[in-house]
mmCIF file of C-alpha atoms in Angstrom:
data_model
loop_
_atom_site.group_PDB
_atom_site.id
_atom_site.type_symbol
_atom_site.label_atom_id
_atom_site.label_comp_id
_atom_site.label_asym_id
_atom_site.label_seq_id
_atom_site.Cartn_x
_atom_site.Cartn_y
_atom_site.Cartn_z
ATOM 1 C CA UNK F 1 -97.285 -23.972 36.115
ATOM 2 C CA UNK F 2 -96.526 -26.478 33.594
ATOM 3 C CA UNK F 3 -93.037 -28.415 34.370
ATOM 4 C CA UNK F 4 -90.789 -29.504 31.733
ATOM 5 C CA UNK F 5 -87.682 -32.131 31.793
ATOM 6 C CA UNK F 6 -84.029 -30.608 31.605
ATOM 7 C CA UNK F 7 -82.432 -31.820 28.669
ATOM 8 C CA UNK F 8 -81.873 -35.778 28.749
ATOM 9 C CA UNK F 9 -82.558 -36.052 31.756
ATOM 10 C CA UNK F 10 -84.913 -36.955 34.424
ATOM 11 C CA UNK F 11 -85.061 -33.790 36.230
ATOM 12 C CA UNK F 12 -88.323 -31.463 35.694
ATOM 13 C CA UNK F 13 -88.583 -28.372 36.562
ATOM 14 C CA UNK F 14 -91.000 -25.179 36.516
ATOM 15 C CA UNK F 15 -90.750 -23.603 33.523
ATOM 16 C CA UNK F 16 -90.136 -20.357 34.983
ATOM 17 C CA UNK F 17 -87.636 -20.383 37.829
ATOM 18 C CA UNK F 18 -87.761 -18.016 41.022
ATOM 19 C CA UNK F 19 -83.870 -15.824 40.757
ATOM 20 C CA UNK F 20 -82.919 -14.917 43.916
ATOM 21 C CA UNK F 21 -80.186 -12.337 42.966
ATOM 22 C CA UNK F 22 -81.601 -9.157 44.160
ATOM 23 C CA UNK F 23 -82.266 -11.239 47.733
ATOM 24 C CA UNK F 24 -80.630 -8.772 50.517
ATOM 25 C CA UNK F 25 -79.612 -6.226 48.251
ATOM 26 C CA UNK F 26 -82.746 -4.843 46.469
ATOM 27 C CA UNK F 27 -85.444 -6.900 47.533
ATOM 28 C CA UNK F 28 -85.744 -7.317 51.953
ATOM 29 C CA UNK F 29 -86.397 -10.589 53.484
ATOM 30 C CA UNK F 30 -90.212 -9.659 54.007
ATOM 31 C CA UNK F 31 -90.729 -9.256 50.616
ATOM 32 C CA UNK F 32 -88.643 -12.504 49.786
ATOM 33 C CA UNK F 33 -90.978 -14.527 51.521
ATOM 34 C CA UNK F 34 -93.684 -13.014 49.914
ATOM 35 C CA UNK F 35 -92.449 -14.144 46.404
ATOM 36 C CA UNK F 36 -91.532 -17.287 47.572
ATOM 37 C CA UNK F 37 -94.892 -18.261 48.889
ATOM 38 C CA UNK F 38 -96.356 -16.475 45.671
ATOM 39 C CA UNK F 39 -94.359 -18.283 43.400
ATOM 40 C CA UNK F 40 -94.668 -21.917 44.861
ATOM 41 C CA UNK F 41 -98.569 -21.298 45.338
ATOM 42 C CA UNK F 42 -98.465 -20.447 41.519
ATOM 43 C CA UNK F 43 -96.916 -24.052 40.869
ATOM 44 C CA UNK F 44 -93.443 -22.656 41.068
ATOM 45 C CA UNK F 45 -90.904 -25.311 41.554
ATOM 46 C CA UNK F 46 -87.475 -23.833 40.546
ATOM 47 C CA UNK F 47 -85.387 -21.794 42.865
ATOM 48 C CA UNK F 48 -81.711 -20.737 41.990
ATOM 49 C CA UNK F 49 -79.513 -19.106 44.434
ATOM 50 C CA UNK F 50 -75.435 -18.720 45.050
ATOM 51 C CA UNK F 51 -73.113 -18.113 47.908
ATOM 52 C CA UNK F 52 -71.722 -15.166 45.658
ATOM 53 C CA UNK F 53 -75.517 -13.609 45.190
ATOM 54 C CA UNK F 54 -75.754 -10.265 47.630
ATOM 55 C CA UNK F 55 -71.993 -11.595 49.154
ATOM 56 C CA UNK F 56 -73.914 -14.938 50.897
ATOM 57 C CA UNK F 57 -77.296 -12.663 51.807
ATOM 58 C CA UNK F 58 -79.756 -14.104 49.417
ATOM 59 C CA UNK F 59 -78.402 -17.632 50.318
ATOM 60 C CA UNK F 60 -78.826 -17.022 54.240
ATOM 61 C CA UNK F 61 -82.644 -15.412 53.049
ATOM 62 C CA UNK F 62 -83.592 -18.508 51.358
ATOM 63 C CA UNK F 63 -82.545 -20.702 54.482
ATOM 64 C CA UNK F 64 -84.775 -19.014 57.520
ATOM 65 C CA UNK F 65 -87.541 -19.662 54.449
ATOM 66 C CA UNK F 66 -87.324 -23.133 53.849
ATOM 67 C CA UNK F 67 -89.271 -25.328 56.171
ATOM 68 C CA UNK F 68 -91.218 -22.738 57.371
ATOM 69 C CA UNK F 69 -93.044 -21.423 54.689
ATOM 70 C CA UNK F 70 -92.397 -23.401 52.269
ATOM 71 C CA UNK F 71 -91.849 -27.214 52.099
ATOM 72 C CA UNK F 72 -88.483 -28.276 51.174
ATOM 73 C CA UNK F 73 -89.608 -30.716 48.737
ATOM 74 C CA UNK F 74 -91.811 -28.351 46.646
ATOM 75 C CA UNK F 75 -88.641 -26.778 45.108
ATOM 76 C CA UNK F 76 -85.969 -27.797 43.183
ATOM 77 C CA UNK F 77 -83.359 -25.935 44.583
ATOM 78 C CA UNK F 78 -80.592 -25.034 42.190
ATOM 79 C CA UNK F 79 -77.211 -23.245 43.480
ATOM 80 C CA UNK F 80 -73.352 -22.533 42.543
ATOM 81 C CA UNK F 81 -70.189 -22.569 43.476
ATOM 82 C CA UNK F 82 -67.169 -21.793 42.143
ATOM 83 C CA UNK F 83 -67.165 -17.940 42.857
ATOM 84 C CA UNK F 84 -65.737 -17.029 46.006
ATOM 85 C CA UNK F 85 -67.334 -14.088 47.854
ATOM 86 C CA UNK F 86 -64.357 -11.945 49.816
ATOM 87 C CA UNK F 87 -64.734 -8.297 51.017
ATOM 88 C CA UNK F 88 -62.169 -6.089 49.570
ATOM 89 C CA UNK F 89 -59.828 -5.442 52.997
ATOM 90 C CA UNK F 90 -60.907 -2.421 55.115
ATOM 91 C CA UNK F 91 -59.011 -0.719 57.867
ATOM 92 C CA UNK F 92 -58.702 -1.621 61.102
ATOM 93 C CA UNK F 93 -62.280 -0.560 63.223
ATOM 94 C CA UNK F 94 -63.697 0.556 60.125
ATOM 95 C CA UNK F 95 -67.432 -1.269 59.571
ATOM 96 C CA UNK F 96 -67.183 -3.862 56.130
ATOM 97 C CA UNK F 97 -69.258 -2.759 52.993
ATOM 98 C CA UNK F 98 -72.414 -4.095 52.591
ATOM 99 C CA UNK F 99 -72.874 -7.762 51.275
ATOM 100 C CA UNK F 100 -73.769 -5.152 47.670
ATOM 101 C CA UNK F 101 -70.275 -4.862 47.334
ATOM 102 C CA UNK F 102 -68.514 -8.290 48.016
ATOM 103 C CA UNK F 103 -66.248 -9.166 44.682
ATOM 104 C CA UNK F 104 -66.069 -12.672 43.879
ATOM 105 C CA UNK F 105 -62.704 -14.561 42.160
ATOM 106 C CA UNK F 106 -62.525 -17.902 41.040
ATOM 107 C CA UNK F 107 -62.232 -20.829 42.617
ATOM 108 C CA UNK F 108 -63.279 -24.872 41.010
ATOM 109 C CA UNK F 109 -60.949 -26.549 42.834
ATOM 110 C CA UNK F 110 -61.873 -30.119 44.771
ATOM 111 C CA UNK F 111 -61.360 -28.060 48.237
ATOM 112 C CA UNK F 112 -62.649 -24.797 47.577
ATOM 113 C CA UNK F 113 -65.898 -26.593 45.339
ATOM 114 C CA UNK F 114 -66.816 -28.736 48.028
ATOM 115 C CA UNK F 115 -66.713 -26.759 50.612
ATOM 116 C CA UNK F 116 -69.088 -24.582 48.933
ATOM 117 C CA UNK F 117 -71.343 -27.231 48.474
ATOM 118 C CA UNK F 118 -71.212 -28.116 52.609
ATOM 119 C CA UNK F 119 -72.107 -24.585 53.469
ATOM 120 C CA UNK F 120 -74.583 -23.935 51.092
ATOM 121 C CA UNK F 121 -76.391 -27.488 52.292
ATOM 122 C CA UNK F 122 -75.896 -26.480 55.570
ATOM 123 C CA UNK F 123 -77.058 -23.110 55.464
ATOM 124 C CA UNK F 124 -80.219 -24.045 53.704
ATOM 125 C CA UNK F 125 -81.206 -27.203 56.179
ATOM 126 C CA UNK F 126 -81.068 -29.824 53.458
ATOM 127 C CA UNK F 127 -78.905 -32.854 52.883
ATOM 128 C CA UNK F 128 -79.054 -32.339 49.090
ATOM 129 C CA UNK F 129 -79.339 -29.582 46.045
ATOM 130 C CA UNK F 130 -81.148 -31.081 42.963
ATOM 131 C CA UNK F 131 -79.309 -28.751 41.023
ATOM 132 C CA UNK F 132 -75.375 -28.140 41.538
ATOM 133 C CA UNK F 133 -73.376 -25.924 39.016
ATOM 134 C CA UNK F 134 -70.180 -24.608 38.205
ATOM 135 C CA UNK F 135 -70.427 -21.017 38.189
ATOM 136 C CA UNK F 136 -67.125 -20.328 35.960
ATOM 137 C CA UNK F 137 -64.199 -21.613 33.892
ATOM 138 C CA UNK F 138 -61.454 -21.980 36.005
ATOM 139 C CA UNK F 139 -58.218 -22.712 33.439
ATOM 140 C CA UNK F 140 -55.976 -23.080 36.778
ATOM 141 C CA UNK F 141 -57.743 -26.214 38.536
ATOM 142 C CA UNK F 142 -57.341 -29.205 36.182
ATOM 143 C CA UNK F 143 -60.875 -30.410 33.900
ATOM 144 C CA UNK F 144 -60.315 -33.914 35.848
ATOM 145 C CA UNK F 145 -60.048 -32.774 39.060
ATOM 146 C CA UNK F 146 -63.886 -30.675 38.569
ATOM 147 C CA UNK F 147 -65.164 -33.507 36.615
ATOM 148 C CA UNK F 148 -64.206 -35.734 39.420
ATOM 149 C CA UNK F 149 -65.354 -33.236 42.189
ATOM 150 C CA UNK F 150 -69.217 -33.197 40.161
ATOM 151 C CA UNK F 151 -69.016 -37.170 39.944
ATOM 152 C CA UNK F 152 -68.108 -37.330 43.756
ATOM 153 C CA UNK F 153 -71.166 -34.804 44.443
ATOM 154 C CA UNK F 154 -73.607 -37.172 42.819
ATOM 155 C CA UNK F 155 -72.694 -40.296 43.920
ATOM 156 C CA UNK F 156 -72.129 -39.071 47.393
ATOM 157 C CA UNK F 157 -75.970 -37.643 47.915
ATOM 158 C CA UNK F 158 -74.756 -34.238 48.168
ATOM 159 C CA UNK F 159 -76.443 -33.236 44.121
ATOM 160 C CA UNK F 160 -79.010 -34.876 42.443
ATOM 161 C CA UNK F 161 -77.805 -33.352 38.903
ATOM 162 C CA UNK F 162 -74.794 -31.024 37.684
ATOM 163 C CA UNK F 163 -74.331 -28.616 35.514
ATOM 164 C CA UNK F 164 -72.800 -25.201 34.433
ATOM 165 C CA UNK F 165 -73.360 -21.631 34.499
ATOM 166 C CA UNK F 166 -72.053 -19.007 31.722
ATOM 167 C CA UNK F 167 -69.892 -21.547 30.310
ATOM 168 C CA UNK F 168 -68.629 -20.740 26.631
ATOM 169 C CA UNK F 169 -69.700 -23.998 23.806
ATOM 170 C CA UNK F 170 -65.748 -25.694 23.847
ATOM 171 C CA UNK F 171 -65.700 -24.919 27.402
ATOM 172 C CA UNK F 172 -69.325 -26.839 27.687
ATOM 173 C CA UNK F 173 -68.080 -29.398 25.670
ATOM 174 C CA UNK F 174 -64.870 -30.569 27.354
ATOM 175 C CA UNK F 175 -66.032 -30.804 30.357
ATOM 176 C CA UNK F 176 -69.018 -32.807 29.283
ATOM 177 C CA UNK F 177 -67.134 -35.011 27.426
ATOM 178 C CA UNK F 178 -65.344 -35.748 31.218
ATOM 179 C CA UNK F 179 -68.653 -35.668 33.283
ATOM 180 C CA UNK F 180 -72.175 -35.631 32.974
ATOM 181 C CA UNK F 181 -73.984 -31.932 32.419
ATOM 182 C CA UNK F 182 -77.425 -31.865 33.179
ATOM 183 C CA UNK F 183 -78.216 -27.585 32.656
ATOM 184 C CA UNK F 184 -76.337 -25.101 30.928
ATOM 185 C CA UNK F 185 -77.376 -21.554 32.622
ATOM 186 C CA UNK F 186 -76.666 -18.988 30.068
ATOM 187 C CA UNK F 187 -78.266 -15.619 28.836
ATOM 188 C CA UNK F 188 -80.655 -15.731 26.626
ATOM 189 C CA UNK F 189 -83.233 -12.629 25.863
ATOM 190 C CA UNK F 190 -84.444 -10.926 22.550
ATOM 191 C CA UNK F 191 -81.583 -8.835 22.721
ATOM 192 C CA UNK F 192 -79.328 -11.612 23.851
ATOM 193 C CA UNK F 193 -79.258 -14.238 20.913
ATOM 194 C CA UNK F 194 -75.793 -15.348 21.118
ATOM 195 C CA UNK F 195 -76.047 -18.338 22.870
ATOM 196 C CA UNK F 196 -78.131 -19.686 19.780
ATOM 197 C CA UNK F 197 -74.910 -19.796 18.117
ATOM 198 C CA UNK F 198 -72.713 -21.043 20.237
ATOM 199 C CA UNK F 199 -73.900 -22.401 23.806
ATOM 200 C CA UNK F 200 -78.086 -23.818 22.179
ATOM 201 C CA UNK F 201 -76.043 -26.226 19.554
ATOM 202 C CA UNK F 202 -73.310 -27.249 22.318
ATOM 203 C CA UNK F 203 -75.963 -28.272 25.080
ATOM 204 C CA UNK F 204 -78.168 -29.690 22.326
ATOM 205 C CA UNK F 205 -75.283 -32.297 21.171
ATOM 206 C CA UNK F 206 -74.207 -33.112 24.976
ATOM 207 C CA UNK F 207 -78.009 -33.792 26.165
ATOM 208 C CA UNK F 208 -78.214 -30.650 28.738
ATOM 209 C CA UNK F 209 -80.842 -27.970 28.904
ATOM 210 C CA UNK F 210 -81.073 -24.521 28.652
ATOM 211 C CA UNK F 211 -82.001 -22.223 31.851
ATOM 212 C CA UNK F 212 -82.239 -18.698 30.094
ATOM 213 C CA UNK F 213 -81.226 -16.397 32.481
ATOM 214 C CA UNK F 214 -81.767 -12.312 31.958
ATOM 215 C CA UNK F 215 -84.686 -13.072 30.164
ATOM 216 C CA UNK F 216 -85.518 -9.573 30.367
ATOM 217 C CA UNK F 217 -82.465 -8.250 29.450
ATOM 218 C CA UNK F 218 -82.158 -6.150 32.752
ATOM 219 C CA UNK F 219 -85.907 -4.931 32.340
ATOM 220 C CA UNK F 220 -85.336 -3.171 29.035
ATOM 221 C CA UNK F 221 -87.489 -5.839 27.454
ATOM 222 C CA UNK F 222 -90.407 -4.576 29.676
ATOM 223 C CA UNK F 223 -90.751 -1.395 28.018
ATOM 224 C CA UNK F 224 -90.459 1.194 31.030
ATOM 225 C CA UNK F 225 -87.620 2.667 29.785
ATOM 226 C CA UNK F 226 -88.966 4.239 26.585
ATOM 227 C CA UNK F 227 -90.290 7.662 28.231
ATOM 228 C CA UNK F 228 -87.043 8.318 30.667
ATOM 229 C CA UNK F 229 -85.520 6.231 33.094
ATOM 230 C CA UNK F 230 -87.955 5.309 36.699
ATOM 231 C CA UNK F 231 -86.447 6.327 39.804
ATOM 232 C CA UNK F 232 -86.341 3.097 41.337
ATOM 233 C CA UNK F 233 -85.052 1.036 38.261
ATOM 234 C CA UNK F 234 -82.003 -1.047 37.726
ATOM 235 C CA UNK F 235 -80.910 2.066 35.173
ATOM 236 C CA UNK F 236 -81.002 4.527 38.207
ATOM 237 C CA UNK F 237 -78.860 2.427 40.387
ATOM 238 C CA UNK F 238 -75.406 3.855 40.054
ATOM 239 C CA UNK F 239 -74.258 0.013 40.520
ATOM 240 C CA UNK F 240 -76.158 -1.223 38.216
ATOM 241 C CA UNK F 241 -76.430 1.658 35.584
ATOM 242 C CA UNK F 242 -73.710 1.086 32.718
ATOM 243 C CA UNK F 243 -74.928 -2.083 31.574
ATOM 244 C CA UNK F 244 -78.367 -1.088 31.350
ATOM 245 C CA UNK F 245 -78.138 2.748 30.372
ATOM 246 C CA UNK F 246 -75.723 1.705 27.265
ATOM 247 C CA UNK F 247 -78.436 -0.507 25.560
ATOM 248 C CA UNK F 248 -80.798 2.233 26.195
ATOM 249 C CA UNK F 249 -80.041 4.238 22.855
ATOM 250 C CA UNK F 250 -79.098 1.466 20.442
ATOM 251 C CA UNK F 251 -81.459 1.680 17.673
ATOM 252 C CA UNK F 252 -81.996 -2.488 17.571
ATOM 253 C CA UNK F 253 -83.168 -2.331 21.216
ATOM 254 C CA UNK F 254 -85.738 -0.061 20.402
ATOM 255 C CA UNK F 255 -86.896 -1.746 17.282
ATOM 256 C CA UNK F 256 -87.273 -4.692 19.699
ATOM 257 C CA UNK F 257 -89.293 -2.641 22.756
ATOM 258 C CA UNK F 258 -91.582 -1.182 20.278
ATOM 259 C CA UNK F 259 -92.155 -4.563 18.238
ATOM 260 C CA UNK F 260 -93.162 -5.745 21.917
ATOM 261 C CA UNK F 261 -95.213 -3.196 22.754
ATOM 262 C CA UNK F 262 -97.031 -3.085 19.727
ATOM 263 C CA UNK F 263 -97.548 -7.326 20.049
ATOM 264 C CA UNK F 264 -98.531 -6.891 23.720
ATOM 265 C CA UNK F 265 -101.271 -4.164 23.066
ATOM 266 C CA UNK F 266 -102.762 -6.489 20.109
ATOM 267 C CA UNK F 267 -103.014 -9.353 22.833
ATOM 268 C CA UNK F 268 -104.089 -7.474 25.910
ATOM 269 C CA UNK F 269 -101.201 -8.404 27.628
ATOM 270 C CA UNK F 270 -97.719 -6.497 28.884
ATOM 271 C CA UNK F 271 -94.559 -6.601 27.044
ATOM 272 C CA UNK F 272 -92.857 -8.015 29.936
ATOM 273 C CA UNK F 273 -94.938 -11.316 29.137
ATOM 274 C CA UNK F 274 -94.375 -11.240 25.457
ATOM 275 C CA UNK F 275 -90.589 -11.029 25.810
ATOM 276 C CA UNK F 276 -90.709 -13.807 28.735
ATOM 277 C CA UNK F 277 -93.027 -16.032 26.173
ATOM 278 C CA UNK F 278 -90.383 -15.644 23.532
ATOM 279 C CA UNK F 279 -87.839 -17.066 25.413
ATOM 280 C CA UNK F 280 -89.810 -19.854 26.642
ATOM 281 C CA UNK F 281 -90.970 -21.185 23.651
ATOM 282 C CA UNK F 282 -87.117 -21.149 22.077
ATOM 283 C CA UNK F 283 -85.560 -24.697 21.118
ATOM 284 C CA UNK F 284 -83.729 -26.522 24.000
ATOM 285 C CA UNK F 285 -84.828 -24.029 27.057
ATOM 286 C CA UNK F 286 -86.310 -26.041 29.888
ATOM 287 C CA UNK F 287 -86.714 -22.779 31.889
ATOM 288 C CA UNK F 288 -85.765 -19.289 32.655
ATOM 289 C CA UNK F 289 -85.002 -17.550 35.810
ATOM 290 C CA UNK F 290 -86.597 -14.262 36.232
ATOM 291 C CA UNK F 291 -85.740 -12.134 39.258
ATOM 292 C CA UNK F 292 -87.943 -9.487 40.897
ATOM 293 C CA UNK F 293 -87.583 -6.987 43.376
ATOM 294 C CA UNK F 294 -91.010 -6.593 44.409
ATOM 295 C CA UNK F 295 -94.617 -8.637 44.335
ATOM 296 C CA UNK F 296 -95.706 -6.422 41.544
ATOM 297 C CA UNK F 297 -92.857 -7.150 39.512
ATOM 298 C CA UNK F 298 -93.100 -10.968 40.443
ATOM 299 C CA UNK F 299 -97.175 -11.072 39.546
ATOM 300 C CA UNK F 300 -96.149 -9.471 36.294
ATOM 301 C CA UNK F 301 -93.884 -12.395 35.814
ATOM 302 C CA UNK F 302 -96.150 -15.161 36.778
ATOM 303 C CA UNK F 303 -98.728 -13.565 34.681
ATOM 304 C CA UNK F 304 -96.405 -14.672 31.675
ATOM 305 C CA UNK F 305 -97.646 -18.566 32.335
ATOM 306 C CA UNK F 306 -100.747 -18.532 30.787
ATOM 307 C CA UNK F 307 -99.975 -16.168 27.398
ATOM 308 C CA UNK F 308 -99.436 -18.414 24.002
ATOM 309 C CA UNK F 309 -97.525 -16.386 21.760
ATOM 310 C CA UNK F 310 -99.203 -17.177 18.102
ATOM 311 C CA UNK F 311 -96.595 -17.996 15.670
ATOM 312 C CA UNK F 312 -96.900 -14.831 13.233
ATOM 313 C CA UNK F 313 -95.918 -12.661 16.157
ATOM 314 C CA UNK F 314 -93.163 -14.858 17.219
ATOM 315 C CA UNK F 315 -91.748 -14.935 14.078
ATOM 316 C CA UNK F 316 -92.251 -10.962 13.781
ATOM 317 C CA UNK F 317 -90.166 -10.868 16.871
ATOM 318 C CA UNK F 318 -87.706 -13.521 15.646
ATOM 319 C CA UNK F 319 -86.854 -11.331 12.681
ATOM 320 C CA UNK F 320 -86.871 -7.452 14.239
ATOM 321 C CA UNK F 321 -84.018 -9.051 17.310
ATOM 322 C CA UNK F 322 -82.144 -11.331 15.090
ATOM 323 C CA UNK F 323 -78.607 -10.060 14.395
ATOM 324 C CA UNK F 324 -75.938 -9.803 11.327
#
């Protein structure tokens, strides 16, 4: 898998990353292992995970993986902090809700950040991340005191890089006018263009690079949704349904499905790899993480690698997603 540098930096990664979201919740340990070996025999070298993913599951997955099956220094291992995972309170005796249902609130300060940091390194068995982010604006803990934090995190051993995740352009831009920013993680699909607008320019002018997350805009980009909705997709999932089942019948998302599946039937391929192509050929993206809940899923995904997208279909697809 080819490996590309992150911005300004020194720091190369693969450029499709391994997202360990559905870790715990939707995809079991077994089959976690399974991708992992898949995708670091495929040449695989970014994995992202959070203490806030699956309320700490998909972390605690990841760390009875490392070492074992996979060498620690094979991966770039990227993770957050800055959303703190809590259980909503439950009687007395009662049994707590599954890790599914852990909310999250907000939390950059110097205490609650690094503490994060020291658990997640010590859950996963490593003295170091090579990727540390900020996983949201926190207008309560002062821009020093998490520019500061970052700096300490870097110079102390604990981070090899820093960056952001979901961060708005001004919000980018202050704090990287405080403190270094290495990766900006934002959104970024055919039917999520808004970071070209607003977060692309931003990390552009400050030297960071772009890790496209929801590349597949929930797996509407993949085309299964056009004949009814699967039983065992995101859109069935009650907790998952809204944000999925609402883009179903907007008339742009369909334009942009069929456009796909007509470009993936001229070049023998799927539309799930035509839509991940797109996004990995845009301006400034040094990779995108792409979760999966199974192996087939994940083969479809690795399958996306070798497919050059010719220009005239790019730009076919440039024009049917772009936006008022």
């Amino acid at each position: 898998m080819e490996q590309r540098t992150v911005g300004r930096s020194g720091l190369r990664v693969s450029r499709i990353g391994l997202a360990t979201h559905t870790w715990g919740s939707h995809t079991d340990p077994d089959t976690a292992a399974a991708q992992l070996i898949a995708f670091a025999e495929s040449g695989g070298t970014l994995v992202d995970t959070s203490p806030a993913y699956t309320g700490g599951a998909a972390q605690r997955i990841l760390a009875d993986l490392l070492g074992d099956l996979v060498s620690r220094d094979e991966l770039v291992l990227c993770a957050g902090a800055g959303l703190v995972p809590y259980f909503p309170s439950v009687p007395a005796g009662s049994d707590p809700p599954p890790p599914g249902q852990a909310r999250t609130t907000v939390d950059c300060s110097r205490r609650s950040l690094l503490r994060q940091l020291d658990r997640t390194l010590l859950e996963l068995g490593t003295d170091h991340l090579d990727l540390w982010q900020i996983t949201a604006w926190d207008a309560s803990t002062p821009l020093d005191e998490i520019a500061a934090t970052l700096e300490y995190a870097i110079t102390s051993g604990r981070t090899r890089y820093a960056g952001v995740r979901g961060f708005t352009a001004w919000q980018l831009a202050s704090l990287a006018a405080v403190s270094p920013v290495t990766a900006v993680q934002t959104p970024y699909s055919l039917l999520t263009r808004g970071a070209e607008d607003d977060t692309a320019p931003a990390a552009a002018h400050h030297g960071a690079g772009l890790v496209a997350t929801a590349p597949l805009a929930g797996g509407i980009l993949t085309g299964k949704y056009r004949d009814g909705v699967p039983a065992d997709s995101r859109a069935a999932d009650e907790a998952t349904a809204a944000e999925i089942r609402g883009r179903l019948d907007d008339d742009r998302a369909t334009a942009v499905v069929d456009a796909l599946v007509t470009a993936a039937d001229g070049l023998a391929t799927s539309p799930l790899a035509v839509a991940l192509a797109w996004v990995r050929d845009r301006p400034g993206v040094a990779s995108m993480l792409v979760g999966a809940r199974d192996m087939g899923q994940l083969t479809g995904v690795l399958a996306a690698e070798t497919l050059e997208l010719p220009r005239a279909i790019a730009a076919a697809l440039d024009d049917v997603s772009s936006t008022p």
